[in-house]
CSV table of C-alpha atoms and ligand atoms in Angstrom, one decimal:
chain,number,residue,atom,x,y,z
A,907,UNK,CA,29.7,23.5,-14.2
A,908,UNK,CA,27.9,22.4,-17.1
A,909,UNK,CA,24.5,23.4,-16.3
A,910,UNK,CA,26.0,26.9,-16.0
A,911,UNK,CA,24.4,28.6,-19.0
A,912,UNK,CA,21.0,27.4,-18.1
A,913,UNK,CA,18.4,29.6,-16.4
A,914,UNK,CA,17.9,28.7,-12.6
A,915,UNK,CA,16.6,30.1,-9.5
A,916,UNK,CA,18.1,29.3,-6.1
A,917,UNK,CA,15.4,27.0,-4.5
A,918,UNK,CA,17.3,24.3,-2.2
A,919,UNK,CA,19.9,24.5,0.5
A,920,UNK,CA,23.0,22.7,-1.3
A,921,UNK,CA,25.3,20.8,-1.0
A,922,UNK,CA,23.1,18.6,0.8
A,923,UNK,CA,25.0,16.3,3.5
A,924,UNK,CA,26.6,13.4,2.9
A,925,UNK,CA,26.9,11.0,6.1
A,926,UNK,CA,28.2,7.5,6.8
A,927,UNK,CA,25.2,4.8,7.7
A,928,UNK,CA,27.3,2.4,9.8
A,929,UNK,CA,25.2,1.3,12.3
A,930,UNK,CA,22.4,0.2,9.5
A,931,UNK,CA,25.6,-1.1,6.9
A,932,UNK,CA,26.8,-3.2,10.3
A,933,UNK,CA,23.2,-4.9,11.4
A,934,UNK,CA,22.9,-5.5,7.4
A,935,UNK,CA,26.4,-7.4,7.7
A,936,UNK,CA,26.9,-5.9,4.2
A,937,UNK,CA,28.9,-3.2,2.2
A,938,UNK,CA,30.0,0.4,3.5
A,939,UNK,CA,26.9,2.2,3.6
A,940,UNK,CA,26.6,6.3,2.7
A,941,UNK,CA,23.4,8.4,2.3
A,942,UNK,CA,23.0,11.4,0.2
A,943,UNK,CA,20.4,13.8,2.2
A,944,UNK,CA,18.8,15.4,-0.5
A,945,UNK,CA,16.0,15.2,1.9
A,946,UNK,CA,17.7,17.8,3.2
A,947,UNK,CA,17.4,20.0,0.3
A,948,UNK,CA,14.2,22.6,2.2
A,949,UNK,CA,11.8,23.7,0.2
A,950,UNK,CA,9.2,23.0,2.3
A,951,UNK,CA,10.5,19.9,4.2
A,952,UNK,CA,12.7,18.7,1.4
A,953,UNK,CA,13.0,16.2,-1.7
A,954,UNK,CA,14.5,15.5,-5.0
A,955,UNK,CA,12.5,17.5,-6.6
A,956,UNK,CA,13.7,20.9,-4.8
A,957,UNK,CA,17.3,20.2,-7.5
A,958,UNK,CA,14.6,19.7,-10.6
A,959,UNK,CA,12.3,22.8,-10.1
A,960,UNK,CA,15.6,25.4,-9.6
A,961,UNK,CA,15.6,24.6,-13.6
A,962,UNK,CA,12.6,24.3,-14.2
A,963,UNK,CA,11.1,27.7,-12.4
A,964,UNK,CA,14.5,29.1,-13.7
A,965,UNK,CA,12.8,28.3,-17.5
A,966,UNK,CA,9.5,29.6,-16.6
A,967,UNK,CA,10.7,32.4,-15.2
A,968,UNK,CA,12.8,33.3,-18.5
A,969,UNK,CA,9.5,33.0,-20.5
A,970,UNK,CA,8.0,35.4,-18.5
A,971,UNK,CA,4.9,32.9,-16.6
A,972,UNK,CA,3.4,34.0,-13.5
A,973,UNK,CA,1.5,30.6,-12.6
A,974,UNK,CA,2.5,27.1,-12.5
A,975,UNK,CA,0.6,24.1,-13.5
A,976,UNK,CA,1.4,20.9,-12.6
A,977,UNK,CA,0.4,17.2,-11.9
A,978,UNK,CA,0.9,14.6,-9.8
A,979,UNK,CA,-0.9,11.8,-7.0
A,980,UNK,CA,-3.1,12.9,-3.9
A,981,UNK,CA,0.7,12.7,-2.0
A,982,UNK,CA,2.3,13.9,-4.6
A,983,UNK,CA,6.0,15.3,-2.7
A,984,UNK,CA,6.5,17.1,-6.2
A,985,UNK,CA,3.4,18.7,-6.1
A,986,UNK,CA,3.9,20.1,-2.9
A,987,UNK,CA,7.2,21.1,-3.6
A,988,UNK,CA,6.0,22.8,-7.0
A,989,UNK,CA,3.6,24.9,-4.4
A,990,UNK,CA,6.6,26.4,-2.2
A,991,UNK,CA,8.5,27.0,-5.5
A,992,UNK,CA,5.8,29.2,-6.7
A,993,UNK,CA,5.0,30.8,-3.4
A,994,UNK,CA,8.6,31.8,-2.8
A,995,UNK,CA,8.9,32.9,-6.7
A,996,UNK,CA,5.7,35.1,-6.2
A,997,UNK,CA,4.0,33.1,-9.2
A,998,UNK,CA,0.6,31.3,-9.0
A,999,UNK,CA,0.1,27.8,-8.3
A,1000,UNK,CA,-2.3,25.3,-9.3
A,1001,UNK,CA,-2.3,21.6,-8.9
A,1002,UNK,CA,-3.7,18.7,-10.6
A,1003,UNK,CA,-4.4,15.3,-8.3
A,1004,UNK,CA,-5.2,12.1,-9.8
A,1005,UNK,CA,-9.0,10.6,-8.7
A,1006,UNK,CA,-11.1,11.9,-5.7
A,1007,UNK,CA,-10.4,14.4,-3.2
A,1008,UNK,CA,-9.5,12.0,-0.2
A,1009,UNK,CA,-11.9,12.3,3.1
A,1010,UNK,CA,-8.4,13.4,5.1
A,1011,UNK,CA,-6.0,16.6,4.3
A,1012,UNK,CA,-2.8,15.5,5.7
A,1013,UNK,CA,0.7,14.8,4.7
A,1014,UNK,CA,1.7,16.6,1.4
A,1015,UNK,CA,-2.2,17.5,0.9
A,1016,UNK,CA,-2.3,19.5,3.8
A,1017,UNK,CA,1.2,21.8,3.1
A,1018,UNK,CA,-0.2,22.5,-0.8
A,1019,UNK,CA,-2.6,24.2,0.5
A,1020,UNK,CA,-0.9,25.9,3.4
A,1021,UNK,CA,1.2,26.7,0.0
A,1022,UNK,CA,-1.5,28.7,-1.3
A,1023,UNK,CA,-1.7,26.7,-4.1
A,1024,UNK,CA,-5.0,26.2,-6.0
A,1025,UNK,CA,-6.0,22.3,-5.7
A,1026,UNK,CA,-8.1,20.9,-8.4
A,1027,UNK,CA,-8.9,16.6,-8.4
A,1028,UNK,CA,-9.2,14.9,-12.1
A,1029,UNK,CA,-11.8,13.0,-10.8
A,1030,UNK,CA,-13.2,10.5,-13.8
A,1031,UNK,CA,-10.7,12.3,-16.7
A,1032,UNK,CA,-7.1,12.0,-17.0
A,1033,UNK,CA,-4.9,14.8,-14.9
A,1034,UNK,CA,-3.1,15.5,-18.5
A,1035,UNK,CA,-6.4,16.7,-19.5
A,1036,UNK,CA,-7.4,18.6,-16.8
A,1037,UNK,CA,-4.5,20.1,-17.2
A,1038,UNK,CA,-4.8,20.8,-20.5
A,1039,UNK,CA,-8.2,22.4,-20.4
A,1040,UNK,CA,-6.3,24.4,-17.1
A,1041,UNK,CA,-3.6,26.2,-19.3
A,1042,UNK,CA,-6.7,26.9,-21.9
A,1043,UNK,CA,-8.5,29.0,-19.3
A,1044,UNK,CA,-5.6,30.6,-17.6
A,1045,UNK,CA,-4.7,31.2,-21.5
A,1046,UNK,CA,-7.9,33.0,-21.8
A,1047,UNK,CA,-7.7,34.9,-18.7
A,1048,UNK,CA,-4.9,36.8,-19.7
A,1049,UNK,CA,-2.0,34.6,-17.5
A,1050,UNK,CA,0.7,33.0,-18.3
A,1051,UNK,CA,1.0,29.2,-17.3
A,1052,UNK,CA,4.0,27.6,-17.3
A,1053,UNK,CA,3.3,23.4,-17.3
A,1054,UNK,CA,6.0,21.2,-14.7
A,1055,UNK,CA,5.4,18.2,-16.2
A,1056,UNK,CA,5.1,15.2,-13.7
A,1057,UNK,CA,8.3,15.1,-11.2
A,1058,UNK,CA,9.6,17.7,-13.3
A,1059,UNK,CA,11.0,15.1,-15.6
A,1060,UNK,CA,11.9,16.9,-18.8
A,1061,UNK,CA,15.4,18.2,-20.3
A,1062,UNK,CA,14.1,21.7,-18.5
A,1063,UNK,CA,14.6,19.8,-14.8
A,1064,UNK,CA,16.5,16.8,-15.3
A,1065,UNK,CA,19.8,19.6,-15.2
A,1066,UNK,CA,19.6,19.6,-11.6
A,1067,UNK,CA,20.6,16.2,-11.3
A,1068,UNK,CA,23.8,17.1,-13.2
A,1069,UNK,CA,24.7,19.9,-10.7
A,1070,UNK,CA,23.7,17.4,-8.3
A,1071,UNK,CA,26.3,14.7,-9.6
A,1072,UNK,CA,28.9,17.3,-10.2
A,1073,UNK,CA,28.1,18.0,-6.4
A,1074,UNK,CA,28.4,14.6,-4.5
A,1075,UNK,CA,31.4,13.9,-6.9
A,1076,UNK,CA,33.3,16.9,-4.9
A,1077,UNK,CA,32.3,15.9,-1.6
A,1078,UNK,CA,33.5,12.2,-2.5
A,1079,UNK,CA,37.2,13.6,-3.6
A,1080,UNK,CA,37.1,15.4,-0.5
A,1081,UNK,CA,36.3,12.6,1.3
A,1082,UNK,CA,38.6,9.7,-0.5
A,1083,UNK,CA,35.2,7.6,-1.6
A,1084,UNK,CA,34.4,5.6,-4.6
A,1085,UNK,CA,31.1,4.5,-4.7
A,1086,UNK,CA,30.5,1.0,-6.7
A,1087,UNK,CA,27.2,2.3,-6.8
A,1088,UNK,CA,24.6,5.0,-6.5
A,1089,UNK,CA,21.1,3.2,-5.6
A,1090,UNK,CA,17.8,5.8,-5.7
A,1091,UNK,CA,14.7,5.4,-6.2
A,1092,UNK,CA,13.2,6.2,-10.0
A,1093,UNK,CA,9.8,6.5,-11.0
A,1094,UNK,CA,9.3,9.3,-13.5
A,1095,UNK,CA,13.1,9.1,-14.8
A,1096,UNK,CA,14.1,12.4,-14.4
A,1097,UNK,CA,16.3,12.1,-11.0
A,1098,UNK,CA,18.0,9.1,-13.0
A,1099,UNK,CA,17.9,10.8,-16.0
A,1100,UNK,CA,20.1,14.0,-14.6
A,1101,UNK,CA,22.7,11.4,-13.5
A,1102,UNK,CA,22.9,9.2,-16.1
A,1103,UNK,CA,23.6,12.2,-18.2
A,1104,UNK,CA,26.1,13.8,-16.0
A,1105,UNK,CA,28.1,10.2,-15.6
A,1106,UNK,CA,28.5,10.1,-19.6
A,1107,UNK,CA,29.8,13.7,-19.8
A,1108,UNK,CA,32.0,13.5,-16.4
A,1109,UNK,CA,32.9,10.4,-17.1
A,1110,UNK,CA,31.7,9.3,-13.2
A,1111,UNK,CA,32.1,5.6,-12.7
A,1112,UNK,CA,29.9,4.4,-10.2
A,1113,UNK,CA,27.1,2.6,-11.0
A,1114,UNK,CA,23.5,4.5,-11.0
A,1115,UNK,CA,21.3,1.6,-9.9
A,1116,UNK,CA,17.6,2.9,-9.9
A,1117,UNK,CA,15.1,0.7,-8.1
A,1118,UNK,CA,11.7,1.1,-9.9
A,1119,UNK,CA,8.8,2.2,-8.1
A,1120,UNK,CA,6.1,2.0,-10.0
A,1121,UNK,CA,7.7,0.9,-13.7
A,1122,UNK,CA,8.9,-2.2,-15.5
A,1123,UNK,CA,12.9,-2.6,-16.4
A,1124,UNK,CA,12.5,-1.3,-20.1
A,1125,UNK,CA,10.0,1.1,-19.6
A,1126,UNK,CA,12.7,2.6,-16.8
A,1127,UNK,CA,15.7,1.9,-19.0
A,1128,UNK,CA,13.7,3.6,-22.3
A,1129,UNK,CA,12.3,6.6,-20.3
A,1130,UNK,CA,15.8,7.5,-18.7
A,1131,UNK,CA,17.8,7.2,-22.1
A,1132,UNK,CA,15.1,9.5,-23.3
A,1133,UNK,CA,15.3,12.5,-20.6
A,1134,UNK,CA,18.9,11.6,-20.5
A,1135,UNK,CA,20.1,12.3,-24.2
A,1136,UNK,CA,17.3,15.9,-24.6
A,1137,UNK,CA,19.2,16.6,-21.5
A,1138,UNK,CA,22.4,15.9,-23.0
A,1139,UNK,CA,21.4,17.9,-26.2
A,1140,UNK,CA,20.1,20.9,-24.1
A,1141,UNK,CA,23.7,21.2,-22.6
A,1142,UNK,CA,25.6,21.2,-26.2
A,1143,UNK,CA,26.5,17.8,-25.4
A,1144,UNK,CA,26.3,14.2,-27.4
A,1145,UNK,CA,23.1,12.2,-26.7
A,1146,UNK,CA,25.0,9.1,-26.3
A,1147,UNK,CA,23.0,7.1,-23.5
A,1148,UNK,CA,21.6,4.2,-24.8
A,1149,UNK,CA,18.6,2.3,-22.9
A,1150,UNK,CA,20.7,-0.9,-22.3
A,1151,UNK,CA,23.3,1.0,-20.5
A,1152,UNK,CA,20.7,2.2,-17.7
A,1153,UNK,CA,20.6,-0.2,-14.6
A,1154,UNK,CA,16.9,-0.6,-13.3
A,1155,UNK,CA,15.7,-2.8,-11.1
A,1156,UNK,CA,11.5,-4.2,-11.0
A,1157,UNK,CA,11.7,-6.6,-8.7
A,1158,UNK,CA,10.4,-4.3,-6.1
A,1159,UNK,CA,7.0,-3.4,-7.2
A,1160,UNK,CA,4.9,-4.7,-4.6
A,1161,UNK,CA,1.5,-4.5,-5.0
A,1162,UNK,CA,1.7,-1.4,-7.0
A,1163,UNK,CA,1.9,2.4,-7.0
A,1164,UNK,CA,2.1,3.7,-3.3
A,1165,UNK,CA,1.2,0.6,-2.0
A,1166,UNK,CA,3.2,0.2,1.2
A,1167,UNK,CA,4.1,-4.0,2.0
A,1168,UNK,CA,6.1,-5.3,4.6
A,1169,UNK,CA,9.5,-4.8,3.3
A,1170,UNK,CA,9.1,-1.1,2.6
A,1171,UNK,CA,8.2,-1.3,6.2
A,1172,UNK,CA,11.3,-2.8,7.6
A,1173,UNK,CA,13.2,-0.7,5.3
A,1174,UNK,CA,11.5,2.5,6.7
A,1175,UNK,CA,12.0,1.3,10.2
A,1176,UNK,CA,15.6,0.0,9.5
A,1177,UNK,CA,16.6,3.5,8.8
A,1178,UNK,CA,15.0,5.1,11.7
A,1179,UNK,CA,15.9,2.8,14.2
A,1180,UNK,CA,19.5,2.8,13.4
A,1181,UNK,CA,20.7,5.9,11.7
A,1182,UNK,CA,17.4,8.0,12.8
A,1183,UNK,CA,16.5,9.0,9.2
A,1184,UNK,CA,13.6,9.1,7.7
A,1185,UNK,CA,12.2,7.6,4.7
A,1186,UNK,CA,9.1,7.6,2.8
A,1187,UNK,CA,6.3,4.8,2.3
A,1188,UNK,CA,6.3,5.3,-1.3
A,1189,UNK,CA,10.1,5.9,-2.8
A,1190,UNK,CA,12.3,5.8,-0.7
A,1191,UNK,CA,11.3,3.3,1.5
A,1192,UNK,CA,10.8,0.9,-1.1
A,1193,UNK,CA,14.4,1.9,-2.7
A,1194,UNK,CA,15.8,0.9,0.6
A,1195,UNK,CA,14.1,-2.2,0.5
A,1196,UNK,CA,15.4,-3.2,-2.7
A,1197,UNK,CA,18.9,-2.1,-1.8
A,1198,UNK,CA,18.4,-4.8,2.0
A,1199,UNK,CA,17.2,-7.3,-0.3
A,1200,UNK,CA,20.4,-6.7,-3.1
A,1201,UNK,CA,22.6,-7.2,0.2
A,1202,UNK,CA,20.6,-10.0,1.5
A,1203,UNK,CA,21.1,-11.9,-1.4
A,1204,UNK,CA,24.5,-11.1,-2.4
A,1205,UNK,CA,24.0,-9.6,-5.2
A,1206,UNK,CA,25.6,-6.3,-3.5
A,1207,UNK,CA,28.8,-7.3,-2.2
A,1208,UNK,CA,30.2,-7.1,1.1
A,1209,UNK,CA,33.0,-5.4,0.2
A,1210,UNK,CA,31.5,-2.7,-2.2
A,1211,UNK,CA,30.9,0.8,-1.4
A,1212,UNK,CA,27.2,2.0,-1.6
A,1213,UNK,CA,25.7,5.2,-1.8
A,1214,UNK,CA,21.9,5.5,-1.5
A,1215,UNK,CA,20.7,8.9,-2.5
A,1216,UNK,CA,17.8,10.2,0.0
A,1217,UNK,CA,15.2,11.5,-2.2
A,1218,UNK,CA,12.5,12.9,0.2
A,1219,UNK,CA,9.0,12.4,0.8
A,1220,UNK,CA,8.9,11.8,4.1
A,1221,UNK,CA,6.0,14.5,4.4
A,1222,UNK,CA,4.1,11.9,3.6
A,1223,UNK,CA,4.7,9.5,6.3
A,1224,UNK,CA,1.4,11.2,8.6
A,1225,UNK,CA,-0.8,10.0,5.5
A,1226,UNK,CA,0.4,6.3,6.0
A,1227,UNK,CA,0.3,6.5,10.0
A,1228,UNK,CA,-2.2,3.6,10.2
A,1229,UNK,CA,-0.7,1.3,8.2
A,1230,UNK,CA,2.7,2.2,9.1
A,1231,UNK,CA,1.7,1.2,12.9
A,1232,UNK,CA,0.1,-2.1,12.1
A,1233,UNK,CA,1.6,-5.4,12.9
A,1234,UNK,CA,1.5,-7.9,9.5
B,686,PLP,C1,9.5,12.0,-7.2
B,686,PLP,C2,10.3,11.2,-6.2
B,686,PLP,C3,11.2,10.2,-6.6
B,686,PLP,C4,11.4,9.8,-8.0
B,686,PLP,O1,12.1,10.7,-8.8
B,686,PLP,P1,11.8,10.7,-10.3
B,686,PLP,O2,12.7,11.8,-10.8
B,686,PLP,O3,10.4,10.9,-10.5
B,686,PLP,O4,12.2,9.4,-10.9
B,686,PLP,C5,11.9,9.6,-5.6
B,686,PLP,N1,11.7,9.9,-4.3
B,686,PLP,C6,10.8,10.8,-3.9
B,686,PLP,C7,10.6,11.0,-2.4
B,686,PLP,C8,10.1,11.5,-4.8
B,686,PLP,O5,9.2,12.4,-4.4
């Protein structure tokens, strides 16, 4: 394996399932349909971000911390999962959400603090500076923070989406499968990151098509190249990926950052209703969306192969319940 020499705590139950969608691939009249379950991964509930934080912890762990900082939005799925890490590590935990503390603790907000973790809300400044002045004081009191960046996207989590592609790659050669492409959302780069990496040094040849969540096309292509080659460097490896070479799509926005429309609501109810899985309002559901609307307009081909990695978050689905109920 070549994450094999890094540090890394067992967090997640892997492999994660890989299953067959054909009832959604035949109402889409479209391409062969698979689904990666990494929202099967535990870690309280599940998500991507279960893979990131078993290097991650594994780093902070090697340095000796016994609390970890990190940031994220009021639903943040990473911050919650950053809160079980910790708990079942026996470290500390404190979070940083972006703006007010919402009237409601549900979804995700509700488990970090069943979690234990401490909570903290930027308010007016930005979370990196809470967070900053949060390391000073735990600094000062004699502890040892370790900072998860946001969505543990550095060269320090992006490894676990090269064990993760190194995994899926032996339950496809098991199965007889060649993906055309991988589709997932991307929104802090380091999921993408992890795989882009892995593809150059395993010389994997399906397409990794990240639908943007809450980025432009370059700014998705420049921050994946990035996490992708330190990621490359960390394992001894050339830091070959260049931007152009990373497929993003932007056409998905909506309006804007955890904003759920109408198609991330068909998408979410496509996948319910016909393979009874569950996605989120804000990532997956909107990756989904892009991937119905690449079929729709041909753009995804009929006869092509498609896997669409299942990144979590559907912890967050109570925190939407009113909007996910009403008719447009
Ligand atoms: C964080 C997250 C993503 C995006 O992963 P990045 O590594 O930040 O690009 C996708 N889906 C879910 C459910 C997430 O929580």
């Amino acid at each position: 394996m070549l994450t094999d020499k890094l540090p890394r705590v067992r967090l997640a139950h892997l492999p994660t399932p890989l299953q067959e969608m054909p009832r959604l691939a035949r109402a889409l009249g479209g391409p062969r349909l698979f689904v990666k379950r990494d929202d099967q991964t535990g870690l309280a509930t599940g998500g991507n971000k279960a893979r990131k934080l078993e290097f991650s912890v594994g780093e902070a762990l090697r340095g000796g911390a016994d609390t970890l900082v990190t940031l994220g939005a009021v639903q943040s799925n990473h911050a919650r999962q950053t809160a079980a890490a910790a708990a079942l590590c026996g470290l500390r935990c404190i979070l940083v959400l972006r703006g007010q503390a919402p009237s409601a603790v549900t979804g995700n907000l509700l488990l970090d603090h069943l979690l234990g973790a401490q909570v903290l809300f930027s308010g007016t400044r930005t979370r990196e500076e809470v967070a900053e002045q949060v390391l000073a004081d735990e600094r000062a009191a004699g502890r040892r923070p370790y900072l998860v960046p946001v969505g543990a996207s550095d060269e320090f989590g992006a490894p676990g989406f090269v064990a993760a592609i190194e995994e899926v790659g032996a339950q496809l050669e098991a199965e007889g499968l060649r993906p055309d492409r991988i589709v997932l959302a991307t929104s802090s780069f380091g999921t993408q990151a992890g795989m882009c990496a892995a593809a150059k040094a395993l010389r994997f040849e399906a397409q990794i098509a990240g639908i943007a969540i809450d980025g432009t096309q370059a700014e998705v292509q420049a921050g994946v190249a990035d996490i992708g080659n330190r990621t490359l460097r960390r394992l001894g490896l050339e830091p070959s990926l260049t931007p152009r070479e990373v497929v993003a799509y932007d056409g998905y926005l909506g309006a804007g950052y955890a904003v759920l429309g109408e198609p991330e609501k068909e998408a979410i109810s496509l996948a319910a209703r016909y393979e009874g899985i569950l996605l989120d309002p804000v990532y997956t559901g909107r990756a989904m969306a892009g991937l119905v609307d690449l079929i729709r307009k041909r753009e995804v081909g009929k006869d092509e192969t498609i896997l669409f990695w299942h990144t979590g978050g559907s912890a967050a689905l109570h925190a939407y319940a009113d909007e996910l109920l009403a008719r447009p």
